PDB file of C-alpha atoms in Angstrom:
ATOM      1  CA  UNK A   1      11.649  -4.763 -10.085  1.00  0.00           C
ATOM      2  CA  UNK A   2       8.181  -3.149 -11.057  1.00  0.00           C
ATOM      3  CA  UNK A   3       9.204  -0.026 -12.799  1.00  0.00           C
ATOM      4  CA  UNK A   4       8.148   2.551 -15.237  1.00  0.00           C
ATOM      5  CA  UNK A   5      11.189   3.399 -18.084  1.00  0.00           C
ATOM      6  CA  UNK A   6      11.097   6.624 -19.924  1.00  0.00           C
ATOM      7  CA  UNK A   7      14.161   7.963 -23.124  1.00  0.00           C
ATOM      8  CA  UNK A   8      15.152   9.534 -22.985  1.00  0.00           C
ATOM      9  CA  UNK A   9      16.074  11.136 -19.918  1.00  0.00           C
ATOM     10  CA  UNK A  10      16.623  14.694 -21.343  1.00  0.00           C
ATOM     11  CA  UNK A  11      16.216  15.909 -24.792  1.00  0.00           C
ATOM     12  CA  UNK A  12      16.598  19.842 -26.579  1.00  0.00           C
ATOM     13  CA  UNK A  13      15.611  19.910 -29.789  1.00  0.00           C
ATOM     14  CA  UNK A  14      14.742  22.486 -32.379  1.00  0.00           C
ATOM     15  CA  UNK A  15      11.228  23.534 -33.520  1.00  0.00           C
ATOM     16  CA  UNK A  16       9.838  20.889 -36.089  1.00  0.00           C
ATOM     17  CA  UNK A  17      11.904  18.686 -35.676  1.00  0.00           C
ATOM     18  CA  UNK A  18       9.850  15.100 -34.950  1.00  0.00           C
ATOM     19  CA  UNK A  19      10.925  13.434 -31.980  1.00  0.00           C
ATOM     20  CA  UNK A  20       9.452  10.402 -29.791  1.00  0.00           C
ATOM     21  CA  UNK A  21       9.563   9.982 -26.490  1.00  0.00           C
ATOM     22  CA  UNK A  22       9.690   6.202 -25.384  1.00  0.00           C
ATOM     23  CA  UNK A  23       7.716   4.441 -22.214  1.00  0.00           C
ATOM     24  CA  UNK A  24       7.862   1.331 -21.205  1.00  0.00           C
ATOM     25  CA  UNK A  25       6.279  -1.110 -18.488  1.00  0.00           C
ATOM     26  CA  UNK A  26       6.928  -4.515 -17.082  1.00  0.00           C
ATOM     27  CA  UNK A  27       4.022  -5.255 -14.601  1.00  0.00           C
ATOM     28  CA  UNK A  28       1.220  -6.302 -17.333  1.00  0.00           C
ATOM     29  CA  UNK A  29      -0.722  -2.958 -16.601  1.00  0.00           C
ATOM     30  CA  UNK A  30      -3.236  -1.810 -18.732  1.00  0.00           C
ATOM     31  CA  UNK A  31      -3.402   1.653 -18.078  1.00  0.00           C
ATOM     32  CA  UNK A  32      -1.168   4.307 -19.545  1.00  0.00           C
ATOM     33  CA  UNK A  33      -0.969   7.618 -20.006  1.00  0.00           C
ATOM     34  CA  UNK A  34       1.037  11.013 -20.465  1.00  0.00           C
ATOM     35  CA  UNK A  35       1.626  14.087 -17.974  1.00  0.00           C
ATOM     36  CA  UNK A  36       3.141  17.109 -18.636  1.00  0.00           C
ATOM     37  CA  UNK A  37       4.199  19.209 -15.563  1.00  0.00           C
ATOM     38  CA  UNK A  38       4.891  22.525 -15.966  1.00  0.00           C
ATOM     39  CA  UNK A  39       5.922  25.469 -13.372  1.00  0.00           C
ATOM     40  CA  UNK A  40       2.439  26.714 -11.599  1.00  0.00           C
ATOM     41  CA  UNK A  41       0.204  24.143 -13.830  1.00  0.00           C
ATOM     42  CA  UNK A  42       1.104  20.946 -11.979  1.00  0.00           C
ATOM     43  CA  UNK A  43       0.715  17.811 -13.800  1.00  0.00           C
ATOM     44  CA  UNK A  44      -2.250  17.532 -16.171  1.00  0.00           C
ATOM     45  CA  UNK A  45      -2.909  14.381 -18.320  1.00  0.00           C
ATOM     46  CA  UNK A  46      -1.816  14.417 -21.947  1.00  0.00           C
ATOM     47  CA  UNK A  47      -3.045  11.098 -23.825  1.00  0.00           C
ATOM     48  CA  UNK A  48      -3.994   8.000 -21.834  1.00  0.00           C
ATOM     49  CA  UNK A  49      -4.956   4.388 -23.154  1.00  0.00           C
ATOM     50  CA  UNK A  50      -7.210   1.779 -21.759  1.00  0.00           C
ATOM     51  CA  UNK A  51      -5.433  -0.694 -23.263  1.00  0.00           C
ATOM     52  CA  UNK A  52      -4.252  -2.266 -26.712  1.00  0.00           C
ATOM     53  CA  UNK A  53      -5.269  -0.663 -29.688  1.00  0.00           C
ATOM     54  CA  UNK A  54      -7.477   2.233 -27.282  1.00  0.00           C
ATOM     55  CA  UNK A  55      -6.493   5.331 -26.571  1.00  0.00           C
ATOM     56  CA  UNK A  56      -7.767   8.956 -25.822  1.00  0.00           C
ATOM     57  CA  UNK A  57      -7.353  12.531 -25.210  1.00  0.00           C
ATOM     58  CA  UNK A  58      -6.562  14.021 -21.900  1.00  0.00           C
ATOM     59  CA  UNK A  59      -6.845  17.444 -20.861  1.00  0.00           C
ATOM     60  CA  UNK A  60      -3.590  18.945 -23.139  1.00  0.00           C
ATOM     61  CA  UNK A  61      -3.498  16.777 -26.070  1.00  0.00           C
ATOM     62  CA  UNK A  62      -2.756  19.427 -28.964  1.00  0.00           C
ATOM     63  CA  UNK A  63       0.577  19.327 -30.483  1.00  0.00           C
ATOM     64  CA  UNK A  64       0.768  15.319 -29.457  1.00  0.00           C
ATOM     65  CA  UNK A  65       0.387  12.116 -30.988  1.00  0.00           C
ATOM     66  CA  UNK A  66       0.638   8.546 -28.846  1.00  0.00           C
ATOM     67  CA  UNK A  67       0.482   4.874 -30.043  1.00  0.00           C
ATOM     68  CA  UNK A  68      -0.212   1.353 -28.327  1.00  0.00           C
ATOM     69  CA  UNK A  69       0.158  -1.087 -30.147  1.00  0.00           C
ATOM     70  CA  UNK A  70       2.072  -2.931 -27.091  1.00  0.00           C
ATOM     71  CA  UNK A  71       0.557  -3.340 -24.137  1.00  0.00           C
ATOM     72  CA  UNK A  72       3.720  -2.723 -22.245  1.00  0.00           C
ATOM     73  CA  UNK A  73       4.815   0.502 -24.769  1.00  0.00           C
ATOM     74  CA  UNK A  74       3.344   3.815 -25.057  1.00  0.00           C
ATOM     75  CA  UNK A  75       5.436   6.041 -26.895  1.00  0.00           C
ATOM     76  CA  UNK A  76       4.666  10.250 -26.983  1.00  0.00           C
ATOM     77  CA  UNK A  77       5.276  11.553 -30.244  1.00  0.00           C
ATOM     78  CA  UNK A  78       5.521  15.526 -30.986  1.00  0.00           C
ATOM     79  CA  UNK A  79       5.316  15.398 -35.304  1.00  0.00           C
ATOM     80  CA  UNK A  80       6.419  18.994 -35.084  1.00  0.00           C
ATOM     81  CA  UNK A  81       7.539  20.344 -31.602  1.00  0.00           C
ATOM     82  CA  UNK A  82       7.281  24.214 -30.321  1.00  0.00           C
ATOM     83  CA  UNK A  83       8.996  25.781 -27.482  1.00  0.00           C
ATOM     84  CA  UNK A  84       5.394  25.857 -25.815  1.00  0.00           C
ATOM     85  CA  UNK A  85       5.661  21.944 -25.705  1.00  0.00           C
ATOM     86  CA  UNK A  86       9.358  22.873 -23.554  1.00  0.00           C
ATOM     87  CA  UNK A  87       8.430  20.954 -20.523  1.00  0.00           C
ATOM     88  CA  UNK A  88       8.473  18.011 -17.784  1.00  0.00           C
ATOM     89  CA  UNK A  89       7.056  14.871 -19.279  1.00  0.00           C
ATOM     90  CA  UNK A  90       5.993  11.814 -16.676  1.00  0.00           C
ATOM     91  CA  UNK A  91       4.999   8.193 -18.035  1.00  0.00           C
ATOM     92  CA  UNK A  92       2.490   6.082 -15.946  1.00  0.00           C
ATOM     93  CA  UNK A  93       0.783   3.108 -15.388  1.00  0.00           C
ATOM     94  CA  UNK A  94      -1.639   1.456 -13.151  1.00  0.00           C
ATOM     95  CA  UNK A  95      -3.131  -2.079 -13.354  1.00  0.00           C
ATOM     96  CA  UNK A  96      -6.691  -0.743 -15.392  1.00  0.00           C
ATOM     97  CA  UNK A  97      -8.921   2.034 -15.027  1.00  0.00           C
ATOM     98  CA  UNK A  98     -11.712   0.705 -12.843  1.00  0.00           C
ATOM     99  CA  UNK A  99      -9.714  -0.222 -10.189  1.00  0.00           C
ATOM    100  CA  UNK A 100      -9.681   2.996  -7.905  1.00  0.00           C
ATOM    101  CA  UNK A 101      -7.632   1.234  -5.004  1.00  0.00           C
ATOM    102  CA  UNK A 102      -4.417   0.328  -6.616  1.00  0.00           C
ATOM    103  CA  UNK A 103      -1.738   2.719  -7.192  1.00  0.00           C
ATOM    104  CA  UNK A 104      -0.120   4.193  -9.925  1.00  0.00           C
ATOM    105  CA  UNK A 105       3.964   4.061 -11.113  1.00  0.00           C
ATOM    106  CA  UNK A 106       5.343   6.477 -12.937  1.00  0.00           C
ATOM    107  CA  UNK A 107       8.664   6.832 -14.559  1.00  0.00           C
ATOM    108  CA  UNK A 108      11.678   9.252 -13.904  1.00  0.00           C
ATOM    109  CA  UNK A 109      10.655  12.159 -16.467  1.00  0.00           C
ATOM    110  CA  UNK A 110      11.925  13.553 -19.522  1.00  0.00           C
ATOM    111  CA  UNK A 111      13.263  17.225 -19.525  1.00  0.00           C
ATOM    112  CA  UNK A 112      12.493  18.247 -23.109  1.00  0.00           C
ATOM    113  CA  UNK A 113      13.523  21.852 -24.503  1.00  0.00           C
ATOM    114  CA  UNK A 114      12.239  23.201 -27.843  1.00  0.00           C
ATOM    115  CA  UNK A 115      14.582  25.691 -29.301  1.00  0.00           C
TER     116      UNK A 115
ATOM    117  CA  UNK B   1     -14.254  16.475  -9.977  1.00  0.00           C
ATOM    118  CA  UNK B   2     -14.114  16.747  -6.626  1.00  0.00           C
ATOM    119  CA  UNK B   3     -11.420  19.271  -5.326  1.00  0.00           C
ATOM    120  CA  UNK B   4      -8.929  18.533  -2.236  1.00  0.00           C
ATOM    121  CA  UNK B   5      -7.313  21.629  -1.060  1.00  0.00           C
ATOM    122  CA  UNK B   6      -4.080  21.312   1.147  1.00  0.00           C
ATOM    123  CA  UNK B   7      -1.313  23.991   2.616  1.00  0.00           C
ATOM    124  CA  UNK B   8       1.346  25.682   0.580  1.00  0.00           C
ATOM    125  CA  UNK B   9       4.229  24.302   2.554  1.00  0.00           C
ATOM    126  CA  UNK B  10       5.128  22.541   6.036  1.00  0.00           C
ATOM    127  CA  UNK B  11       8.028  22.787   8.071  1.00  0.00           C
ATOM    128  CA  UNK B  12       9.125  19.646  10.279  1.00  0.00           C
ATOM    129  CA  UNK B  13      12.197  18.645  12.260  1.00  0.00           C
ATOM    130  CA  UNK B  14      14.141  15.853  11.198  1.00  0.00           C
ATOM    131  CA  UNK B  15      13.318  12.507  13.040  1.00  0.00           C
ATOM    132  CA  UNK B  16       9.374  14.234  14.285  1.00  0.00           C
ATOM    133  CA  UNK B  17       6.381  13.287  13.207  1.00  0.00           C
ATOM    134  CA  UNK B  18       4.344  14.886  10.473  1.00  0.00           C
ATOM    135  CA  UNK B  19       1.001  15.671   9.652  1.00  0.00           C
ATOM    136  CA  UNK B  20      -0.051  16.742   6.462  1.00  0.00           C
ATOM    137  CA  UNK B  21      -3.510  17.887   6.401  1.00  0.00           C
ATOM    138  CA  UNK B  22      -5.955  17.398   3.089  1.00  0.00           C
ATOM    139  CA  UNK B  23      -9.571  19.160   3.069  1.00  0.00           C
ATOM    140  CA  UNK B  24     -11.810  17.075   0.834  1.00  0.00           C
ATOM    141  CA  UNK B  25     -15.477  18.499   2.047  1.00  0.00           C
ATOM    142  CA  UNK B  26     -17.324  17.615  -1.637  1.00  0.00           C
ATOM    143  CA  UNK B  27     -15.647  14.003  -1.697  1.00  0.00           C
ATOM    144  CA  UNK B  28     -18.566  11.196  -2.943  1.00  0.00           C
ATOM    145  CA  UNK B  29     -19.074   7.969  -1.556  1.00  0.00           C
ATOM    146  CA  UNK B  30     -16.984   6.086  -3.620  1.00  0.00           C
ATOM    147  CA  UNK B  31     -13.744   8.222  -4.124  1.00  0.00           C
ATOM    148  CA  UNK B  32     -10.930   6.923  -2.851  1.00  0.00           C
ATOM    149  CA  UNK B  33      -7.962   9.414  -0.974  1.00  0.00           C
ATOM    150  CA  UNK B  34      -5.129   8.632  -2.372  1.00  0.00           C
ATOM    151  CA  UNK B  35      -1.497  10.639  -1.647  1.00  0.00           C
ATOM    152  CA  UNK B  36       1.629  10.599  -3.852  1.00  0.00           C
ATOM    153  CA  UNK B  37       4.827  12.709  -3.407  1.00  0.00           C
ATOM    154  CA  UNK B  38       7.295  13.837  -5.859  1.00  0.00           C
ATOM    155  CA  UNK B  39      11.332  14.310  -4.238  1.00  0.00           C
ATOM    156  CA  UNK B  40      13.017  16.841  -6.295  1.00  0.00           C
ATOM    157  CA  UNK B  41      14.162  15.932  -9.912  1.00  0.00           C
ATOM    158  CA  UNK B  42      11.443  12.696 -10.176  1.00  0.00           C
ATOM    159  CA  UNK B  43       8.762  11.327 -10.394  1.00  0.00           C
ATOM    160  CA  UNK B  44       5.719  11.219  -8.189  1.00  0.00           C
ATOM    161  CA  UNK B  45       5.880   8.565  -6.383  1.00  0.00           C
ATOM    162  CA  UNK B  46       2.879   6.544  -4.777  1.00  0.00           C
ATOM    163  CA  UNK B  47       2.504   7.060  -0.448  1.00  0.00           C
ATOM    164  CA  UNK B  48      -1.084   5.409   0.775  1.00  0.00           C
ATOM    165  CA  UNK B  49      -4.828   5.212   0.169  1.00  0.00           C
ATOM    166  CA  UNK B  50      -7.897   4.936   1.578  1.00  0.00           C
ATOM    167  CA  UNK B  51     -11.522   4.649   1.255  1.00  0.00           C
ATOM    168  CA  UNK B  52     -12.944   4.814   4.686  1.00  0.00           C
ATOM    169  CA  UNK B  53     -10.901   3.229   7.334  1.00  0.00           C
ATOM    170  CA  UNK B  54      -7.576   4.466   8.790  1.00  0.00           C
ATOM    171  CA  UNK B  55      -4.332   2.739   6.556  1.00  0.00           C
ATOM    172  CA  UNK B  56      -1.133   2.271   7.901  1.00  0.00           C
ATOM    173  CA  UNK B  57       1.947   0.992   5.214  1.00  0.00           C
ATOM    174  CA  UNK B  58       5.832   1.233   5.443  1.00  0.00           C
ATOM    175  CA  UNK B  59       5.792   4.459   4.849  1.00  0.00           C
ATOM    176  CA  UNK B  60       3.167   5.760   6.322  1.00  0.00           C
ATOM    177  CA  UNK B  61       0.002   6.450   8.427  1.00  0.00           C
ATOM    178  CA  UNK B  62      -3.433   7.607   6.596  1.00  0.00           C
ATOM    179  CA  UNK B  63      -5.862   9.197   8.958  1.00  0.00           C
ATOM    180  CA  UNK B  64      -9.617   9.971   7.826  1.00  0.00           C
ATOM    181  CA  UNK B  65     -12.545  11.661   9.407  1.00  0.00           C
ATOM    182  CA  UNK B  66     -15.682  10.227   9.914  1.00  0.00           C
ATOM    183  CA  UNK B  67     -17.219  11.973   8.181  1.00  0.00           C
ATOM    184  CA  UNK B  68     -14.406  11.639   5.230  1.00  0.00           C
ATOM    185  CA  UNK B  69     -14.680  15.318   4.378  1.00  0.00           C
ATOM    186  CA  UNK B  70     -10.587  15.658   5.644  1.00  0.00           C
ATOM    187  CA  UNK B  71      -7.580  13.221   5.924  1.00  0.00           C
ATOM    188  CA  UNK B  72      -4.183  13.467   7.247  1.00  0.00           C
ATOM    189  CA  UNK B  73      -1.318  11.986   5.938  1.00  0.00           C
ATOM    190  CA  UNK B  74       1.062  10.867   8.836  1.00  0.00           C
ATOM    191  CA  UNK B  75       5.157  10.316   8.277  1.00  0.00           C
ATOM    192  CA  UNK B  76       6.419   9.088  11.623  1.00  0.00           C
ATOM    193  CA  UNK B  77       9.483   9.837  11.664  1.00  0.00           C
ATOM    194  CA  UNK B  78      10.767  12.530   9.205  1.00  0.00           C
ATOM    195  CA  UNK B  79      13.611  12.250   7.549  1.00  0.00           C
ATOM    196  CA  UNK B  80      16.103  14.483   5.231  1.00  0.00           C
ATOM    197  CA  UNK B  81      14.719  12.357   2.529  1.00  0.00           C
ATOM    198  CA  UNK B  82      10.837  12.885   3.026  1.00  0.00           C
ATOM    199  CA  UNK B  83      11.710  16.230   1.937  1.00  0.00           C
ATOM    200  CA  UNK B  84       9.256  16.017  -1.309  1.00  0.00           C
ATOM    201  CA  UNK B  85       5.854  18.074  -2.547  1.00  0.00           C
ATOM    202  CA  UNK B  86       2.779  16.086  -1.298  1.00  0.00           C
ATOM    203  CA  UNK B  87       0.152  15.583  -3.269  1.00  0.00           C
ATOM    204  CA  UNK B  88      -3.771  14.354  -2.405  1.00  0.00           C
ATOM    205  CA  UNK B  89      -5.416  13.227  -4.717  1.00  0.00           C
ATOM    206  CA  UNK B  90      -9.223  12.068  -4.829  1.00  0.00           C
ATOM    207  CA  UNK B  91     -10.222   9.011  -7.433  1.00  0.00           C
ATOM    208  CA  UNK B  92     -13.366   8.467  -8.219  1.00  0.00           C
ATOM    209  CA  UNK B  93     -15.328   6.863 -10.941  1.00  0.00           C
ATOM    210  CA  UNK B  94     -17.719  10.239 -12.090  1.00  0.00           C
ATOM    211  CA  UNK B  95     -15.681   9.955 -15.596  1.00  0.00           C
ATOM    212  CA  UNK B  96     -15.210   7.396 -18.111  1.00  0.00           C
ATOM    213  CA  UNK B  97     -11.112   7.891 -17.537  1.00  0.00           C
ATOM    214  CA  UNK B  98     -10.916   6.750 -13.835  1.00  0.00           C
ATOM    215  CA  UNK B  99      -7.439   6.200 -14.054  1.00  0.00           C
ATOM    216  CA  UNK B 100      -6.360   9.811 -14.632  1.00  0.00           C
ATOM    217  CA  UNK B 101      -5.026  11.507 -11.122  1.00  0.00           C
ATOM    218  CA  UNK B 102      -6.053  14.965 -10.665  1.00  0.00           C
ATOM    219  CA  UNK B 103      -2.649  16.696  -8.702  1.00  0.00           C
ATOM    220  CA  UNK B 104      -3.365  19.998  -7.118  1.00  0.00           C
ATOM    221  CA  UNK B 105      -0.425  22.104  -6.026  1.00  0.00           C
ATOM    222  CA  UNK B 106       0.094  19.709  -3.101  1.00  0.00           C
ATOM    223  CA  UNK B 107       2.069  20.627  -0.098  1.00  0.00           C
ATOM    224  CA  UNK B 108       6.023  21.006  -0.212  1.00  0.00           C
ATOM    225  CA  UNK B 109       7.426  19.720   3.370  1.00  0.00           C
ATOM    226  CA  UNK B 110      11.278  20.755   4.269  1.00  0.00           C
ATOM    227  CA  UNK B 111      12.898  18.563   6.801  1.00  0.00           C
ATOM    228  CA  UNK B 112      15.361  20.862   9.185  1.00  0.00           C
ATOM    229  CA  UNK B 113      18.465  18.686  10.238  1.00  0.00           C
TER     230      UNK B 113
END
């Protein structure tokens, strides 16, 4: 089944305190990328990466770190989480970023609250 | 980026149709409509696109204007469980990061029983 796995599921945690957020795809895609979603904001785009090795800022990228050195993993990484990073976090992929007619998966969320 | 503006909220009766209008009036040539929904406690969740042409899928019906400045998306039949926000969503290719989606406030539908 083509699916999009985030861990963990939920997740408090206490300011500073380093913490990584895992993603993980199985349909060869090579775009990723990061949302946050948060009450009257919507979703915006954290990180996203073209592929292997290439990645780049979104719209809300301060306070966040992301890796790919896997093209089916793209972990989100807070080095030192605040409360204002307490929020809705969505994983997604889609096959690559020139392709403007296929659709995009995205995981279940992570609930993360910085205490 | 071009801007799609839709209504707060919808009411529909279970087992009715739906329409769920989208106002896209600076859309470009090449940007796709694309509409995603998000049921409570996940995540959004990928409905139908279109470029020019009417679509029809599984789960549902998109409807575009000629002149492609408007869309509608079109559920059927609703059901308890289409009870989600709604969410269209131009893509186009004006940016280097074509891939991002650009969600609005979308439109939250509630199914009556």
């Amino acid at each position: 089944e083509a699916q999009v796995t985030q861990n963990p599921r939920y997740l408090i945690t206490v300011t500073g305190k380093k913490l990584t957020v895992t993603c993980s795809q199985n349909m060869n895609h090579e775009y990723m990328s990061w949302y946050r979603q948060d009450p009257g904001l919507g979703l915006r785009q954290i990180y996203y990466s073209m592929n292997v090795e290439v990645t780049d800022k979104g719209d809300v990228p301060e306070g966040y770190k992301v890796s790919r050195k896997e093209k089916r993993n793209f972990p989100l990484i807070l080095e030192s989480p605040s409360p204002n990073q307490t929020s809705l976090y969505f994983c997604a992929s889609s096959f690559d970023r020139n392709t403007l007619n296929t659709e995009a998966f995205f995981g279940q969320g992570t609930r993360l609250t910085v205490v | 980026d071009a801007k799609t503006t839709q209504p707060n909220s919808m009411e529909s009766n279970e087992e009715e149709p739906v329409h769920l209008p989208c106002n896209h009036s600076t859309i470009s040539g090449t940007d796709y409509i694309h509409w995603y929904r998000q049921l409570p406690s996940q995540g959004p969740e990928y409905v139908i696109h279109g470029l020019t042409s009417n679509v029809n899928n599984r789960m549902a019906s998109l409807a575009i204007a000629e002149d492609r400045k408007s869309s509608t998306l079109i559920l059927h039949r609703a059901t308890l469980r289409d009870a989600a926000v709604y969410y269209c969503i131009l893509r186009g290719s004006r940016s280097g990061n074509t891939g991002k989606l650009i969600f609005g406030q979308g439109t939250t539908l509630q199914v009556k029983p």
